[in-house]
Short mmCIF file of C-alpha atoms in Angstrom, two decimals:
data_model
loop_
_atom_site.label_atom_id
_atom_site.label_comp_id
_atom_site.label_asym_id
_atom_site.label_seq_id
_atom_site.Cartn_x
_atom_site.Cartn_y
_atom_site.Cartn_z
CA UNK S 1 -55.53 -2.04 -57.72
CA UNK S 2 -54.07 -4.45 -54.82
CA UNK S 3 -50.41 -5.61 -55.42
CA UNK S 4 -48.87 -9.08 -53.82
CA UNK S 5 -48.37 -10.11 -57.82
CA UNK S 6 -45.65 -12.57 -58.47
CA UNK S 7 -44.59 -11.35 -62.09
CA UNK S 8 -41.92 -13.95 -63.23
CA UNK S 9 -39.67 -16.41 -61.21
CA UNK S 10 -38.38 -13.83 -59.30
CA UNK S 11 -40.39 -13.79 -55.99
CA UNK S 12 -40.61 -14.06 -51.76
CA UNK S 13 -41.68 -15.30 -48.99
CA UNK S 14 -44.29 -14.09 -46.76
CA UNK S 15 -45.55 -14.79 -42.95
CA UNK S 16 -48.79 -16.45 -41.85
CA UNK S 17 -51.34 -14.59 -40.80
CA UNK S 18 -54.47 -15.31 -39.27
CA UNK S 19 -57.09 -15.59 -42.29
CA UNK S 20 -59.16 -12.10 -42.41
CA UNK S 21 -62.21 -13.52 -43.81
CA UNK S 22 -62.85 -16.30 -40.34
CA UNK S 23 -61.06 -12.98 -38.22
CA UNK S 24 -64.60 -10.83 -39.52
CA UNK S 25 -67.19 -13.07 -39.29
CA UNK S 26 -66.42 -12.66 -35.45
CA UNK S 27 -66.48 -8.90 -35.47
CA UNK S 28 -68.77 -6.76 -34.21
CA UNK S 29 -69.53 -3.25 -33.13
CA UNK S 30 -68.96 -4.34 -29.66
CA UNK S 31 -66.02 -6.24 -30.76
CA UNK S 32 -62.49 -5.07 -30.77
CA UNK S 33 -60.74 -5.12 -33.99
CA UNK S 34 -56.96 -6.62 -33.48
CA UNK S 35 -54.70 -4.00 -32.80
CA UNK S 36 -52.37 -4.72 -35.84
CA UNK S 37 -55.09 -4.32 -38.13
CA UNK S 38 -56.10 -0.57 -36.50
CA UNK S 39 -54.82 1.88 -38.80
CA UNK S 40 -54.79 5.51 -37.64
CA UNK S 41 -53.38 7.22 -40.92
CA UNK S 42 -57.08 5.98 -42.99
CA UNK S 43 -58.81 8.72 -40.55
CA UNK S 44 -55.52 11.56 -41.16
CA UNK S 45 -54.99 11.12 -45.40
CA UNK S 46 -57.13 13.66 -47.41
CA UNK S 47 -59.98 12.72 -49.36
CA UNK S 48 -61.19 14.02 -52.59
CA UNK S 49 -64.77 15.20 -52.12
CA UNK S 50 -65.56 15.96 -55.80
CA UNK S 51 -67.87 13.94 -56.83
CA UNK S 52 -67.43 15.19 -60.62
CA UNK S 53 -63.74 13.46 -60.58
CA UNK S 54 -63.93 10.15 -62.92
CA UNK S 55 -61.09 8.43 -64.51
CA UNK S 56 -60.44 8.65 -67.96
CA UNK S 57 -62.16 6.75 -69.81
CA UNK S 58 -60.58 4.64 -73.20
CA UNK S 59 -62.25 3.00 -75.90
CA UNK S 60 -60.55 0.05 -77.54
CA UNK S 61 -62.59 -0.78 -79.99
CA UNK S 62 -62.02 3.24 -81.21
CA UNK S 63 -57.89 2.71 -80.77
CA UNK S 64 -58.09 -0.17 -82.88
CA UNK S 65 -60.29 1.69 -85.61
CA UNK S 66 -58.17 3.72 -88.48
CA UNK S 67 -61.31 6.17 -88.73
CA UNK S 68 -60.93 6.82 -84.85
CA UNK S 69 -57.11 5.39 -83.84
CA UNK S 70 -55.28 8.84 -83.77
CA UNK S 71 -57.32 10.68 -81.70
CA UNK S 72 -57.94 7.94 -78.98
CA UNK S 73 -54.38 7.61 -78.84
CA UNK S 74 -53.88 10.56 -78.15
CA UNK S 75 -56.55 10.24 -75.12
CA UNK S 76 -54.57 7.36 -74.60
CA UNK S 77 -50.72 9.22 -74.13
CA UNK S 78 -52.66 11.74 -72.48
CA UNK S 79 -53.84 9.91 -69.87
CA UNK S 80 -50.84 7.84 -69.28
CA UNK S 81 -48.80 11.19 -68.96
CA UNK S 82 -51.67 12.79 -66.53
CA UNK S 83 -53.43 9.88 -64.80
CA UNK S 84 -51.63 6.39 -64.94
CA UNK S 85 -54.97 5.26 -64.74
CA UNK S 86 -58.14 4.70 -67.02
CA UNK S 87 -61.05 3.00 -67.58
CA UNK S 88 -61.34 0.35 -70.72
CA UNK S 89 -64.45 0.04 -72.48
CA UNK S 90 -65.41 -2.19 -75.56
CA UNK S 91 -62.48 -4.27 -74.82
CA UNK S 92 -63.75 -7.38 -76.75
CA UNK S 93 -63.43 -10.08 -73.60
CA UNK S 94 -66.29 -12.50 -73.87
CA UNK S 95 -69.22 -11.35 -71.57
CA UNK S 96 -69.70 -15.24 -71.18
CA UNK S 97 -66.80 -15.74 -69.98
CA UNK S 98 -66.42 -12.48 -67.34
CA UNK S 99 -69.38 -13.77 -66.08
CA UNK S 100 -68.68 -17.44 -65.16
CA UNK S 101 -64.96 -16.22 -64.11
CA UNK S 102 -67.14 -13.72 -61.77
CA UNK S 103 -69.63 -16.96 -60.46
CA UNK S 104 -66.55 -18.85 -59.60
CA UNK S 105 -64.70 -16.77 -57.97
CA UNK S 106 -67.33 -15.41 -55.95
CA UNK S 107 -67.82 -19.49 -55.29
CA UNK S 108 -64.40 -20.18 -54.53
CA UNK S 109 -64.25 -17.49 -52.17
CA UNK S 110 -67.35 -18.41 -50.60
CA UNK S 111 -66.18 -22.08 -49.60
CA UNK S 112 -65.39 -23.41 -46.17
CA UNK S 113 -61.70 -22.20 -44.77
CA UNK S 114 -61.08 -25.87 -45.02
CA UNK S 115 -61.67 -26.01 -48.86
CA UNK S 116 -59.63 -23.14 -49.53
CA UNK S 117 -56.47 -24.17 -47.56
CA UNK S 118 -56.42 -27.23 -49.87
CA UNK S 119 -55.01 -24.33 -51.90
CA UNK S 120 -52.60 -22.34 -49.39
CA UNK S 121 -49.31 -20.71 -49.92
CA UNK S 122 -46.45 -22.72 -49.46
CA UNK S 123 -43.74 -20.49 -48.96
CA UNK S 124 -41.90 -21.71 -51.91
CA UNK S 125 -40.86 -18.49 -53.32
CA UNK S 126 -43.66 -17.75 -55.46
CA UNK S 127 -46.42 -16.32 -53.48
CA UNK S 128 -48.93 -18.98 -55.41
CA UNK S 129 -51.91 -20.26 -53.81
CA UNK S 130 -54.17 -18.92 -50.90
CA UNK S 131 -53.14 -16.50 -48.08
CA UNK S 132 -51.80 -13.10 -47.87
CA UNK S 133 -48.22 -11.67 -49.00
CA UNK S 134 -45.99 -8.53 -48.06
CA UNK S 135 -46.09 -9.60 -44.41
CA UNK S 136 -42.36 -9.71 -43.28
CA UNK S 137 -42.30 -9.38 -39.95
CA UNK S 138 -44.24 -10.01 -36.55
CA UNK S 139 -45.11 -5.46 -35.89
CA UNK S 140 -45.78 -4.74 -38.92
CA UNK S 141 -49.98 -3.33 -39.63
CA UNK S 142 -51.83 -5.89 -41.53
CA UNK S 143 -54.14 -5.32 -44.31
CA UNK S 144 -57.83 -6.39 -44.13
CA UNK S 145 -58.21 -8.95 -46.80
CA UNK S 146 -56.94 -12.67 -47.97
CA UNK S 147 -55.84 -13.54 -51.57
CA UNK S 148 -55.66 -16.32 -53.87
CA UNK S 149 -52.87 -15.98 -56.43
CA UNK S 150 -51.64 -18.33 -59.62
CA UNK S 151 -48.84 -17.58 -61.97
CA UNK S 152 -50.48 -18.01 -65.70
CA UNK S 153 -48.14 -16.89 -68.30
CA UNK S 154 -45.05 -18.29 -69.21
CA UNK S 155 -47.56 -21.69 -69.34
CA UNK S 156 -44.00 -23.63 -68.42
CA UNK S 157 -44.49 -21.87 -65.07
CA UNK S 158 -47.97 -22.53 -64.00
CA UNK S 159 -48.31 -24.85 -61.32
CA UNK S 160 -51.98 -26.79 -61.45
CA UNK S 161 -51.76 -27.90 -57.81
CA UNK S 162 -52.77 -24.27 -56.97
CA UNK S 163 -55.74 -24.02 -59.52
CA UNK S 164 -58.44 -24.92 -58.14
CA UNK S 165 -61.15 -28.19 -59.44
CA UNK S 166 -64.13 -26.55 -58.06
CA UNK S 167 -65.63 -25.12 -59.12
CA UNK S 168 -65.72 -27.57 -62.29
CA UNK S 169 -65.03 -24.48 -64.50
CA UNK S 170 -62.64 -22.38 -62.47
CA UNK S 171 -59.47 -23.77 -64.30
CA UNK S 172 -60.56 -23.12 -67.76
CA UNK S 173 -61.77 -19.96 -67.18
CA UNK S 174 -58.78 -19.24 -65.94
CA UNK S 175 -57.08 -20.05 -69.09
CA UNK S 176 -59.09 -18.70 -71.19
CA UNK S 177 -59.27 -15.73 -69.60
CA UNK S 178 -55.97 -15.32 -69.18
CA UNK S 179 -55.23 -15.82 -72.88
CA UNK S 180 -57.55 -13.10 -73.30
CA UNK S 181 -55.97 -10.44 -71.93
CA UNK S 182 -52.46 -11.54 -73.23
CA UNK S 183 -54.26 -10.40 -76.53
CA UNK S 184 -55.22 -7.43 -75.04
CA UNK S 185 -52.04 -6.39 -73.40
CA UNK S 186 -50.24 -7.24 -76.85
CA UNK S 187 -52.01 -4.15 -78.31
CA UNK S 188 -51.97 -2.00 -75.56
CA UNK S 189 -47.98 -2.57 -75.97
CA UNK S 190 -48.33 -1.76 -79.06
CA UNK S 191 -50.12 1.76 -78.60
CA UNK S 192 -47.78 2.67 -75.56
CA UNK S 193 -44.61 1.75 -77.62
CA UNK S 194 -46.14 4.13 -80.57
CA UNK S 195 -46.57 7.04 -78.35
CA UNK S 196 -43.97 6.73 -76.52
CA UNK S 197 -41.59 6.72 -79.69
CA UNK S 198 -40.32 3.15 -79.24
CA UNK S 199 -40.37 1.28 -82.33
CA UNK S 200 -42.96 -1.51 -81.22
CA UNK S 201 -40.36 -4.56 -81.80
CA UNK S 202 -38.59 -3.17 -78.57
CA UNK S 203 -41.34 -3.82 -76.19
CA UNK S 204 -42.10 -7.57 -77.68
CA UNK S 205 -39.14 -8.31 -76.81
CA UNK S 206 -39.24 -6.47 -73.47
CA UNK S 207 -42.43 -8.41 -72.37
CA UNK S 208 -41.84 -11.72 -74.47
CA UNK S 209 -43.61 -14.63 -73.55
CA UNK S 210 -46.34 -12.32 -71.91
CA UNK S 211 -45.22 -12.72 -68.27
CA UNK S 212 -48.73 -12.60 -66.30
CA UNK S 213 -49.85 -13.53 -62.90
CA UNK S 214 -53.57 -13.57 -61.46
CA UNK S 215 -54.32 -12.40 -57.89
CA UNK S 216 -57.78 -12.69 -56.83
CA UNK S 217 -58.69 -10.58 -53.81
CA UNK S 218 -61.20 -11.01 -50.89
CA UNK S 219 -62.01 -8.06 -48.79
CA UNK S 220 -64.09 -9.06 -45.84
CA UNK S 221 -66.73 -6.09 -44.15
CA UNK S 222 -65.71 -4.65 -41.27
CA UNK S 223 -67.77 -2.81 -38.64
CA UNK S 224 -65.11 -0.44 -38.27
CA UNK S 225 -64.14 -0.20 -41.90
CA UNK S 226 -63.01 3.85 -41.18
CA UNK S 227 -59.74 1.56 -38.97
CA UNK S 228 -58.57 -1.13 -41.22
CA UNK S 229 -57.19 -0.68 -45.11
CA UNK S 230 -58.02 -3.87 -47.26
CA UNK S 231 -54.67 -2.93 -49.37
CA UNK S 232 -52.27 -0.54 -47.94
CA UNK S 233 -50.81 2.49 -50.75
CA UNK S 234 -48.90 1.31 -53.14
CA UNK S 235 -47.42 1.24 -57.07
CA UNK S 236 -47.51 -2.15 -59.02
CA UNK S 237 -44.38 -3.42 -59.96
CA UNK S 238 -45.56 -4.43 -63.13
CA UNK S 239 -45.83 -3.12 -66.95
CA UNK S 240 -49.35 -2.94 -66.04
CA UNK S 241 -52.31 -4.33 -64.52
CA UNK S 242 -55.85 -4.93 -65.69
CA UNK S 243 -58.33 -4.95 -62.67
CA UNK S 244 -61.94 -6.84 -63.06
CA UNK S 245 -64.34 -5.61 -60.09
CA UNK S 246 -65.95 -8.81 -59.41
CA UNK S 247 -69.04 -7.63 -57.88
CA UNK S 248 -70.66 -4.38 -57.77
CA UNK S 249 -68.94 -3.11 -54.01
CA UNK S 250 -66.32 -0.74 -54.46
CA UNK S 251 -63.48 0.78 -53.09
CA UNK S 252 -60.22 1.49 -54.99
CA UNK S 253 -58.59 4.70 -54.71
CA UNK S 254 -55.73 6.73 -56.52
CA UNK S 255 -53.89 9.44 -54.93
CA UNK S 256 -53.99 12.37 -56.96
CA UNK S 257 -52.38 15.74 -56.23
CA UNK S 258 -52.05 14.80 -52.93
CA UNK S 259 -55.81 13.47 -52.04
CA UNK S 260 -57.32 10.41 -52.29
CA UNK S 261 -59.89 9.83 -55.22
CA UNK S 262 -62.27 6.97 -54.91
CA UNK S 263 -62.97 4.78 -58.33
CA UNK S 264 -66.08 3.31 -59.42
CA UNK S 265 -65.52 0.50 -62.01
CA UNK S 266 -68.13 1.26 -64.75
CA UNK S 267 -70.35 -1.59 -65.90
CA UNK S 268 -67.78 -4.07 -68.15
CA UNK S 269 -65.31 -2.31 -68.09
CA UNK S 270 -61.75 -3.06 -67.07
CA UNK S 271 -59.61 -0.80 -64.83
CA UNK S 272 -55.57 -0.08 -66.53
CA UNK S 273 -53.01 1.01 -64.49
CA UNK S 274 -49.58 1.34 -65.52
CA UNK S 275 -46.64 0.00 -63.08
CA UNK S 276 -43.16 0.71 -61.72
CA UNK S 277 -41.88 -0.60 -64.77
CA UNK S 278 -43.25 1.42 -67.13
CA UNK S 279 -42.52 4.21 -65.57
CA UNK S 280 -38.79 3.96 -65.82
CA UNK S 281 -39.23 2.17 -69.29
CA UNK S 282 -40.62 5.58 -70.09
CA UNK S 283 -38.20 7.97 -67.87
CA UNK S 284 -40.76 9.10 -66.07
CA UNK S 285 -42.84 10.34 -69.01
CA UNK S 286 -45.69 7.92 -67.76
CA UNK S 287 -46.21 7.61 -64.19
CA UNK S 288 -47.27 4.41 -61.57
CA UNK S 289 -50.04 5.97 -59.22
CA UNK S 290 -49.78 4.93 -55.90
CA UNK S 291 -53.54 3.42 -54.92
CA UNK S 292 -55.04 1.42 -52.18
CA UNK S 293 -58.32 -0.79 -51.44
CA UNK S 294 -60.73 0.57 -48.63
CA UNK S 295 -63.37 -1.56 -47.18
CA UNK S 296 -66.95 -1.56 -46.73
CA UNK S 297 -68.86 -2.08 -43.21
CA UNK S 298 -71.56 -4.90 -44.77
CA UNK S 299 -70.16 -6.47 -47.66
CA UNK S 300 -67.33 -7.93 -49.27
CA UNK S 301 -65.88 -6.27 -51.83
CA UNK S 302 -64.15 -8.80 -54.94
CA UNK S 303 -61.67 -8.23 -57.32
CA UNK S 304 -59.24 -9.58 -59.73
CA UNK S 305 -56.33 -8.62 -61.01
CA UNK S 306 -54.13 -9.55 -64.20
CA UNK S 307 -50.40 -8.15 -64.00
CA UNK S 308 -48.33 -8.15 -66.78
CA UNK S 309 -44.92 -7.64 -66.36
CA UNK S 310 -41.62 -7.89 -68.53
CA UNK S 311 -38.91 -10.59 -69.32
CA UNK S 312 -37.77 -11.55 -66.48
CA UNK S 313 -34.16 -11.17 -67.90
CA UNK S 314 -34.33 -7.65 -68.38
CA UNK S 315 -32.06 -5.02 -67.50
CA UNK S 316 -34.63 -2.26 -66.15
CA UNK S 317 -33.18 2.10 -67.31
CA UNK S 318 -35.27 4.05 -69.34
CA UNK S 319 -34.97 3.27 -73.53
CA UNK S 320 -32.97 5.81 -75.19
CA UNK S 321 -36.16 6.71 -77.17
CA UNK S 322 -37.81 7.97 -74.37
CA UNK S 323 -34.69 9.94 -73.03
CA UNK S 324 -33.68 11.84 -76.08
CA UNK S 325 -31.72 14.43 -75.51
CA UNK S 326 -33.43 15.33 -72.14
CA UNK S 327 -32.23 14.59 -68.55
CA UNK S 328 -32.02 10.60 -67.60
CA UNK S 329 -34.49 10.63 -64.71
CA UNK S 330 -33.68 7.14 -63.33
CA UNK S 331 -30.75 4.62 -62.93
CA UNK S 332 -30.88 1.14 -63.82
CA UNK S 333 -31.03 -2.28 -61.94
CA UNK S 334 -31.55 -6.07 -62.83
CA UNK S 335 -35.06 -6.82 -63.02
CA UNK S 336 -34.64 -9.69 -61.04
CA UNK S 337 -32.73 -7.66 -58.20
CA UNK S 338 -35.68 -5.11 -58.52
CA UNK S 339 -38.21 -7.80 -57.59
CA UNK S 340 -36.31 -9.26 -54.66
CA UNK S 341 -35.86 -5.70 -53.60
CA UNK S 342 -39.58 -5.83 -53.99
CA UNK S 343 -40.55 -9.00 -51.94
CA UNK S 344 -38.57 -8.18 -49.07
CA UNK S 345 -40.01 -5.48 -47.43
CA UNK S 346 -43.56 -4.34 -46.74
CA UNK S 347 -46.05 -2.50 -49.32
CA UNK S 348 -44.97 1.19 -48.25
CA UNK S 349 -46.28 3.24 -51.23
CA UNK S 350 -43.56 4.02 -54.22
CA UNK S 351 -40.72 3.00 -51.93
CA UNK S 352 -38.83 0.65 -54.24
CA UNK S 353 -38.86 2.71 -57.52
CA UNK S 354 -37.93 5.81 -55.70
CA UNK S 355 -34.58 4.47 -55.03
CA UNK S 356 -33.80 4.43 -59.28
CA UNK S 357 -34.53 7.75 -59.39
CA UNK S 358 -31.50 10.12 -60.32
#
């Protein structure tokens, strides 16, 4: 689940880069790929070969059900102690509307350079618009893909000149889509906070107003794809984030026990992962999974994903509830401060939250 999310106010700055998807329509087997794209460590990290290894999978429409709700919580605290990651089915998102959000984003991305820069980055602080983000200096390895990325929840923060008018629908989708999984994240909240011991008032208030930002991800094919990484490892600095696949190429992977596992979204289903933030809202009971975005040699693999992240007022340490009378696993640190920690150096797996830790 790719990061680069902009979660509140609190934000960076990035460098240009030379746009990935132009870079690979001129590559080639007999075509070097740019040295600062090579990376050697894709070839050297373990890969799980078990092909029997599947996320869990979680059924909202069974959470929601009395007949049904205890047990798939359970499942539910289960997987967010073990995993960090699952799969959620019967979510109750309009097809309708998956679908045309899929068609135009697939048509956005497929538009001249020209058409798309109408929407770049600006450097304003935010990330917004179209580009790439984490790049902070002129060495560093870049990742194979470009993004387009609008801040959607407070409202009072959304900036149209970044949303795209064409195609005609993109915008509304957008906002209906994102009101969508506000409602979904609201009872997810709701769940976690339960079995977690939190009384479910505390985490309204820790992710009032539904702080959400969209990034939708391009990862161009690449001859070579064993070289390049279209996301490099990483947690999300989130609460959580809902992934959509956009079309049917994958490539996510989690590390797990030390290897690599590769994902396959199942047919309408969303992909969950929990963040940096939940993990020291929890004290470590629930973990972030470091996970990155491979690439395939023919075709471009899409994505999209929702993060939904807290108050951007908060003071981040775990909540008493979740420490009880155990050991307090991590310190505590502005949530603002947190983020501009966050922003100013490159994606380097759980780099940023391993500094709280006690």
């Amino acid at each position: 689940m790719a990061k680069g999310e902009v979660h509140s106010q609190c934000a960076g700055y990035t460098l240009p880069v030379p746009n990935v998807q132009s870079l690979a329509t001129s590559i080639d087997k007999s075509t070097q790929i740019p040295e600062r794209y090579v990376r050697p460590e894709v070839k050297a990290d373990p890969i799980a070969h078990n092909n029997e290894i599947e996320l869990p999978v979680i059924d909202l429409a069974k959470l929601i059900d009395p007949e049904f709700s205890k047990e798939e919580a359970a499942k539910l605290h289960f997987t967010c102690q073990e995993w960090g990651f699952f799969q959620l089915v019967n979510h109750g998102v309009p097809e309708e509307l998956i679908e045309g959000l899929k068609a135009n984003t697939m048509e956005f991305f497929n538009k001249s350079l020209e058409e798309k820069m109408l929407y770049k980055q600006n450097n304003d602080g935010t990330l917004q618009g179209y580009g790439q983000a984490f790049v902070i200096s002129e060495e560093q390895k870049l990742d194979w893909s470009d993004l387009f990325y609008v801040m959607t929840r407070p409202i009072a923060l959304r900036n149209m000149k970044f949303w795209p008018t064409s195609p005609s629908t993109f915008r509304d989708n957008i906002d209906r889509y994102s009101l969508e999984l506000t409602k979904l994240a609201s009872c997810l909240w709701q769940y976690i906070a339960t079995n977690l011991g939190v009384a479910k008032e505390v985490f309204a208030e820790l992710f009032k107003d539904h702080p959400q930002g969209m990034r939708f991800n391009y990862y161009p094919p690449c001859p070579e794809a064993d070289k390049v990484i279209g996301v490099s490892p990483h947690s999300d600095a989130t609460g959580f984030s809902i992934l959509l696949q956009i079309n049917d190429v994958q490539g996510l992977q989690i590390r797990k026990n030390g290897e690599w596992i590769a994902v396959s979204a199942l047919p309408n289903a969303f992909i969950v992962n929990l963040g940096d933030i939940t993990e020291v809202l929890s004290n470590g009971i629930y973990k972030s999974i470091e996970h990155r975005a491979m690439i395939n040699t023919e075709n471009p693999r899409i994505s999209l994903v929702a993060f939904h992240g807290p108050d951007n007022s908060i003071m981040l340490r775990p909540l008493p509830e979740a420490v009880g009378d155990g050991k307090l696993n991590y310190g505590s640190m502005s949530y603002q401060e947190f983020m501009k920690a966050l922003f100013n150096k490159k994606l380097e797996g759980k780099s940023i939250i391993d500094k709280l830790k006690l």
